[in-house]
mmCIF file of C-alpha atoms and ligand atoms in Angstrom:
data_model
loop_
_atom_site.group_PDB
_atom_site.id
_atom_site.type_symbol
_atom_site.label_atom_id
_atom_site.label_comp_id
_atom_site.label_asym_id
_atom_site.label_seq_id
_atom_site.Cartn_x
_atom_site.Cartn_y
_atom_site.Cartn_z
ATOM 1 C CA UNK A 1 15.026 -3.385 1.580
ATOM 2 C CA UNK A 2 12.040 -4.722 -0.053
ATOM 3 C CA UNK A 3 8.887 -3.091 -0.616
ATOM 4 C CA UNK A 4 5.424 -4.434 -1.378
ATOM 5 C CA UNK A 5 3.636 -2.226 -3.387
ATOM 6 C CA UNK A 6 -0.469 -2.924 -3.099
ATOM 7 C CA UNK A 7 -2.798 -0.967 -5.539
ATOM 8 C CA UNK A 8 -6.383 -0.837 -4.678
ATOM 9 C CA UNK A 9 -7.612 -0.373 -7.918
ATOM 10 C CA UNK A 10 -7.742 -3.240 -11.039
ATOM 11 C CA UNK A 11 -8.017 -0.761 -13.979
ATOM 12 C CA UNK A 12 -6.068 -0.753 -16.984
ATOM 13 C CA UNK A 13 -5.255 2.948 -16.898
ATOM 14 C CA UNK A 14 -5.253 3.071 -13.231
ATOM 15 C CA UNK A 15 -3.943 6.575 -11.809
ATOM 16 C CA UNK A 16 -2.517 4.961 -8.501
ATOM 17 C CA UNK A 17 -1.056 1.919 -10.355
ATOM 18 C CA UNK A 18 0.734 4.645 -11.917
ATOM 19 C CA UNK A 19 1.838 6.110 -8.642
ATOM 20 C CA UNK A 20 3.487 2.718 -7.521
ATOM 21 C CA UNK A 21 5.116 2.246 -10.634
ATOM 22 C CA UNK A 22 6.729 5.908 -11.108
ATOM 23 C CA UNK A 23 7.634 4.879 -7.142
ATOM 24 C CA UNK A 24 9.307 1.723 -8.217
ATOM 25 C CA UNK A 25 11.311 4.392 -10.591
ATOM 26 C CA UNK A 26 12.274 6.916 -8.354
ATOM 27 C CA UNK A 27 12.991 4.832 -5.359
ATOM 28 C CA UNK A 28 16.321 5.171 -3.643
ATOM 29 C CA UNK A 29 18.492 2.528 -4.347
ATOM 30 C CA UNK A 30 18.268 1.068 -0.706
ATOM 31 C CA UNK A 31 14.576 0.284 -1.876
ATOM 32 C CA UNK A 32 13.570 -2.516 -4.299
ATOM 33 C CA UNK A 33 9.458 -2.441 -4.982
ATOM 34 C CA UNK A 34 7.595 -5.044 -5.919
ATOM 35 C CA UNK A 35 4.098 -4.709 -7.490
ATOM 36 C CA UNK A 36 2.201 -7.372 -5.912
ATOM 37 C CA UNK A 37 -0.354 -8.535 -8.675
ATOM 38 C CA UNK A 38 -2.751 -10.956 -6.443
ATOM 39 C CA UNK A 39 -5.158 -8.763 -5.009
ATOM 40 C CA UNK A 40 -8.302 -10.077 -7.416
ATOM 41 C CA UNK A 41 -7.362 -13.511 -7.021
ATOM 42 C CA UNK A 42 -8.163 -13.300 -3.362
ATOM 43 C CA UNK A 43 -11.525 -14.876 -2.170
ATOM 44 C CA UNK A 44 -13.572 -12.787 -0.183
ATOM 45 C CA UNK A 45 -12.953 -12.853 3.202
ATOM 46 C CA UNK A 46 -14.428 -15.476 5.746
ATOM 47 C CA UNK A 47 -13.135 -15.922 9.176
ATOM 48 C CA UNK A 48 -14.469 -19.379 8.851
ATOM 49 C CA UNK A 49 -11.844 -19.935 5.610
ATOM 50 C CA UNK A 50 -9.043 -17.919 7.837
ATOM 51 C CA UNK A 51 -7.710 -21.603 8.973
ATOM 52 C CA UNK A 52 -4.081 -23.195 9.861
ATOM 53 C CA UNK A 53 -4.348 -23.865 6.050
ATOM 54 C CA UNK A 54 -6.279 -20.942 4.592
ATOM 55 C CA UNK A 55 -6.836 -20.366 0.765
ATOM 56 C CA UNK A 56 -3.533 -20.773 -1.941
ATOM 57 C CA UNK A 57 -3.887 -16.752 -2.790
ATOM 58 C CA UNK A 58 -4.315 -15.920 1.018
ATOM 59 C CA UNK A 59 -1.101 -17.609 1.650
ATOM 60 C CA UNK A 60 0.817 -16.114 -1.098
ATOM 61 C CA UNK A 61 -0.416 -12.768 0.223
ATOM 62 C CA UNK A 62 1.046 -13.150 3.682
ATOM 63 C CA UNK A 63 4.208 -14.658 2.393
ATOM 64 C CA UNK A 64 4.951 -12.099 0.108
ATOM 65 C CA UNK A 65 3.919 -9.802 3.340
ATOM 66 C CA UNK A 66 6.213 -11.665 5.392
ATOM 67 C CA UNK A 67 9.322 -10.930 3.151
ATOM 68 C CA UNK A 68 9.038 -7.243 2.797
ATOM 69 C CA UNK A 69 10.561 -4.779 4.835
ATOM 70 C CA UNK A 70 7.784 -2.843 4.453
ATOM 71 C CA UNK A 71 4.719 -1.729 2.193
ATOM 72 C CA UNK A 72 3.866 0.997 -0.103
ATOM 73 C CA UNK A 73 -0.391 1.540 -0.640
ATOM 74 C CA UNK A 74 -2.518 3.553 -3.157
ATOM 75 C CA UNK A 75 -5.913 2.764 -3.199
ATOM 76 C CA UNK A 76 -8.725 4.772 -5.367
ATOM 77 C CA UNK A 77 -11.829 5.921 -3.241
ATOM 78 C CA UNK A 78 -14.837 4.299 -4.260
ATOM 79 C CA UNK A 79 -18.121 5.586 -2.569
ATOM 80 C CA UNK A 80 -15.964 7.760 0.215
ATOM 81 C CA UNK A 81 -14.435 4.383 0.912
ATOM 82 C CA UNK A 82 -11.099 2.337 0.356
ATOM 83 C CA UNK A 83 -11.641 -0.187 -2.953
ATOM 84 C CA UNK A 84 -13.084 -2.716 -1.492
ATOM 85 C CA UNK A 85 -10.246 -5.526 -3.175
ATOM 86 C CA UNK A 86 -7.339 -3.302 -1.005
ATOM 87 C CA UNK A 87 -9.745 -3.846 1.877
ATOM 88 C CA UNK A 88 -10.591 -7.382 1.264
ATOM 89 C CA UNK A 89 -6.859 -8.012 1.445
ATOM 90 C CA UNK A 90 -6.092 -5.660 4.690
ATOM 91 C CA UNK A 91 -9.016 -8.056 6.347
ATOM 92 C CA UNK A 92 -7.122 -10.960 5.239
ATOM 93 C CA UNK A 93 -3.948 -9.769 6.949
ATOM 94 C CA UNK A 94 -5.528 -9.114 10.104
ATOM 95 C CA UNK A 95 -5.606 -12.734 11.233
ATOM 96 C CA UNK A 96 -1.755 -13.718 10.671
ATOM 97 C CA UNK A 97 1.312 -12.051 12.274
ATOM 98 C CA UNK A 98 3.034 -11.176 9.319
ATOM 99 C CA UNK A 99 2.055 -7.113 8.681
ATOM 100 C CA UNK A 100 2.231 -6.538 13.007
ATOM 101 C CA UNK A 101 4.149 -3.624 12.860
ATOM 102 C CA UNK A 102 4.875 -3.393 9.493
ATOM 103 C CA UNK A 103 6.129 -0.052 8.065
ATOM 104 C CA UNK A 104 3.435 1.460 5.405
ATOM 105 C CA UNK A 105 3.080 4.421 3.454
ATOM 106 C CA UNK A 106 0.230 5.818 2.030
ATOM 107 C CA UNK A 107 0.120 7.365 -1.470
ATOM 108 C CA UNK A 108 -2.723 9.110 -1.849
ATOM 109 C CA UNK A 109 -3.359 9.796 -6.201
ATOM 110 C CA UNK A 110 -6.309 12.082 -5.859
ATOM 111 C CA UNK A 111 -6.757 15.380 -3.874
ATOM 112 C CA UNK A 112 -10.353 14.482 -3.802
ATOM 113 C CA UNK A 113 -10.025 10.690 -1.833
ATOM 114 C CA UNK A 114 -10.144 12.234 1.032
ATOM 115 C CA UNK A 115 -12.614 9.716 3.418
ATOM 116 C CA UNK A 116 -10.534 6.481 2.306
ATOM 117 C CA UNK A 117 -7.453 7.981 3.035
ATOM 118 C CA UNK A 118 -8.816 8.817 6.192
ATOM 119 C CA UNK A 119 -10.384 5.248 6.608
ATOM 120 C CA UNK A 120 -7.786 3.339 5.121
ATOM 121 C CA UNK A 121 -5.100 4.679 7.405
ATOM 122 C CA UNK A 122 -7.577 3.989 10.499
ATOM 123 C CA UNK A 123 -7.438 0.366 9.163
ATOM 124 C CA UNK A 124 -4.032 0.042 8.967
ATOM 125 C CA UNK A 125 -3.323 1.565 12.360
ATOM 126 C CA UNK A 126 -6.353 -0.927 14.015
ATOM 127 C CA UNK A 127 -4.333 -3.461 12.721
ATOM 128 C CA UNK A 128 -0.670 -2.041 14.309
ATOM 129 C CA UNK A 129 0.698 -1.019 10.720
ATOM 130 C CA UNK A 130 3.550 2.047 11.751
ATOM 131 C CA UNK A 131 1.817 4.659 9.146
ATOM 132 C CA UNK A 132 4.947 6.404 7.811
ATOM 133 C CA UNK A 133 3.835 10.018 7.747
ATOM 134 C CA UNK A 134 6.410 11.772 6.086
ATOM 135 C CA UNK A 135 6.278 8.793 3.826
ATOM 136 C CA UNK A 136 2.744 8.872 3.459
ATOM 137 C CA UNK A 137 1.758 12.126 0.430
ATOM 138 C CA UNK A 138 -1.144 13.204 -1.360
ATOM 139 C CA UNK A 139 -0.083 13.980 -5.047
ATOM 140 C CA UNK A 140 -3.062 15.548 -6.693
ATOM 141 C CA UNK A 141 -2.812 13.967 -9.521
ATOM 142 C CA UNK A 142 -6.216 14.348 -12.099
ATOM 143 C CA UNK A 143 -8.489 11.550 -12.797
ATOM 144 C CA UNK A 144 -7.171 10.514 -15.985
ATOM 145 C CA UNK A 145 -4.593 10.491 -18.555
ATOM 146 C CA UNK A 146 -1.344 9.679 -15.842
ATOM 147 C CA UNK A 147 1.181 7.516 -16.674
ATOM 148 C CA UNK A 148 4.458 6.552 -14.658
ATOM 149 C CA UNK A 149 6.204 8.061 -17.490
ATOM 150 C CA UNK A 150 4.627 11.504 -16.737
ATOM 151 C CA UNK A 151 4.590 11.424 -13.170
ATOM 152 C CA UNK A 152 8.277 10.752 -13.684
ATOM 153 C CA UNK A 153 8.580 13.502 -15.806
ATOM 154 C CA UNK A 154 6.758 16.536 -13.590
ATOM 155 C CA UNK A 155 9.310 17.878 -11.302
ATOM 156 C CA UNK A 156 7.246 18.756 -8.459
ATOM 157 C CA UNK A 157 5.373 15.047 -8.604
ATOM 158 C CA UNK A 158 8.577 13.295 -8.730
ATOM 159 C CA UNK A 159 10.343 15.271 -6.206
ATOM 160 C CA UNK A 160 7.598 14.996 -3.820
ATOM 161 C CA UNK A 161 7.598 11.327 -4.665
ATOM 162 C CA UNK A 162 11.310 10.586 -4.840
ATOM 163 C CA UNK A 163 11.457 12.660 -0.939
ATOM 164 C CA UNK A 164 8.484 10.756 0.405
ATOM 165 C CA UNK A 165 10.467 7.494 -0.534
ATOM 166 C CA UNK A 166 14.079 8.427 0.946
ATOM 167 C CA UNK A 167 11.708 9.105 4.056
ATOM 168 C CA UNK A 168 10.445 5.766 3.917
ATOM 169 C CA UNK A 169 13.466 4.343 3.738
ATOM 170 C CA UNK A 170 14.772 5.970 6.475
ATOM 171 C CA UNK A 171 11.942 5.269 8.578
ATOM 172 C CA UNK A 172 12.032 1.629 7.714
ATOM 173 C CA UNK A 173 16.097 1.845 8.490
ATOM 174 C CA UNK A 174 14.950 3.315 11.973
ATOM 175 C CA UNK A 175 12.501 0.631 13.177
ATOM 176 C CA UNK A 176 14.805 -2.030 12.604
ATOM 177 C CA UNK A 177 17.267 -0.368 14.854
ATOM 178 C CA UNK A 178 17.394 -2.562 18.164
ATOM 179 C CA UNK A 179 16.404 -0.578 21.118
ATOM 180 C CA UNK A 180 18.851 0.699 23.446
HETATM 181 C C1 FMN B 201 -17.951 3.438 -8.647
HETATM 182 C C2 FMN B 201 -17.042 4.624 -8.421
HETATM 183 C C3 FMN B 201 -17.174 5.373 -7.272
HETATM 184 C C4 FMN B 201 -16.321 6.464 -7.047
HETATM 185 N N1 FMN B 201 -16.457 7.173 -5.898
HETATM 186 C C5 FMN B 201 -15.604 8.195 -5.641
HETATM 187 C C6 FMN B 201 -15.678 8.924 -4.427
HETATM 188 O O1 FMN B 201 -16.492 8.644 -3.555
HETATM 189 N N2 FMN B 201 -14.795 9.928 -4.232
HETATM 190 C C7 FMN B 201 -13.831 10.258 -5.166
HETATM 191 O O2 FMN B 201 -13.041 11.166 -4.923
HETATM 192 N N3 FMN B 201 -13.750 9.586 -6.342
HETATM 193 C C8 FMN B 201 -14.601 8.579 -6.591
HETATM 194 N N4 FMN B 201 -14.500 7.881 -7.768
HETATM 195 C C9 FMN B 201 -13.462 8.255 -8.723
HETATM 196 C C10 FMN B 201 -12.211 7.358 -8.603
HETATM 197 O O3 FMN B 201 -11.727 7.290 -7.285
HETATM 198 C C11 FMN B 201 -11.136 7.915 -9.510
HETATM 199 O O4 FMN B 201 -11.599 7.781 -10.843
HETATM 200 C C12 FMN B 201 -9.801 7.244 -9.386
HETATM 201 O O5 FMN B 201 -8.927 7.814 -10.279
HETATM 202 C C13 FMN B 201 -9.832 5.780 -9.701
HETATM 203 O O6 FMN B 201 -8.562 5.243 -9.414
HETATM 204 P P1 FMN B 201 -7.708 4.502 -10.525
HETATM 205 O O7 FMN B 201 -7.384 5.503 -11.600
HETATM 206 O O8 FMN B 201 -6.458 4.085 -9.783
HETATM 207 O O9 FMN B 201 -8.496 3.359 -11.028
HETATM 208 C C14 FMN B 201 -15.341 6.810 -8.016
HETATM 209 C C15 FMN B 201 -15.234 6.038 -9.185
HETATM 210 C C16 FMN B 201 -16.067 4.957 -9.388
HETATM 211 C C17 FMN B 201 -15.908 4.141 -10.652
#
């Protein structure tokens, strides 16, 4: 199964790029993530751009959308909101048909990012995401100085991590059963 990772935040050092990538590490090996690097290069959104032929970056979005099984989130909270490039990108989605039911779990990094975990998940459900909760885990992690490598490392983060993704996968495994 692949799974597009999407990572609200453009830093360098960025805690919840971290998250994705120590996910991409201890994923079970049904999973393959993908980091999906195009966030910034999106244009802000414009219903009036959101055409039969919308913008090159818009397109690879929805494509890339389109050919997962299912996506993996962790956005900072800027402001007691989502980043507003992760939500730039959600509003982009909206118009096509490719995330309509579309398995997603949350990662939340920070104990703290509590309102845009709240509002991103109110998003994704507006826009008939399936919000994997057992999938879906707040790690706690501090501000600064977290790499993959350590999150890797920490027993309880990883084994919280690593169970969060078997649950995913499972999850993902049971929507795509056909209904009796
Ligand atoms: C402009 C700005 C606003 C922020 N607002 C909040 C906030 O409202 N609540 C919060 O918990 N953290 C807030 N933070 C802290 C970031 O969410 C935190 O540093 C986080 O680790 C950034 O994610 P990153 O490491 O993935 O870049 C803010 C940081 C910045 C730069």
């Amino acid at each position: 199964m692949r799974i597009l990772a999407l990572c609200g935040s453009l830093r360098a050092e960025s805690i919840n790029a971290a998250v994705l990538e120590a996910a991409a590490l201890l994923a079970p090996a049904a999973l393959t993530i993908v980091q999906y690097g195009g966030l910034a290069e999106l244009p802000i959104f414009n219903p009036d751009l959101d055409t039969d032929s919308p913008p090159d970056p818009v397109r690879r979005l929805r494509e890339n959308v389109g050919l997962s099984d299912g996506l993996l989130i962790a956005s900072p909270e800027y402001a007691h909101g989502v980043a507003g490039g992760l939500k730039n990108a959600l509003d982009w989605l909206v118009g096509g048909p490719e995330f309509y039911q579309k398995p997603v779990a949350v990662l939340n990094a920070s104990a703290r990012a509590v309102q845009a975990d709240t509002h991103l998940r109110e998003s994704l459900v507006t826009m008939a995401a399936r919000v994997i909760e057992p999938a879906s885990i707040t790690l706690g992690l501090p501000a600064t100085g977290v790499d993959a490598a350590g999150i890797v490392a920490d027993p309880r983060l990883s084994g919280e991590l690593a169970e969060a993704l078997r649950q995913f996968a499972q999850a993902i495994q049971r929507c795509a059963e056909p209904v009796a």
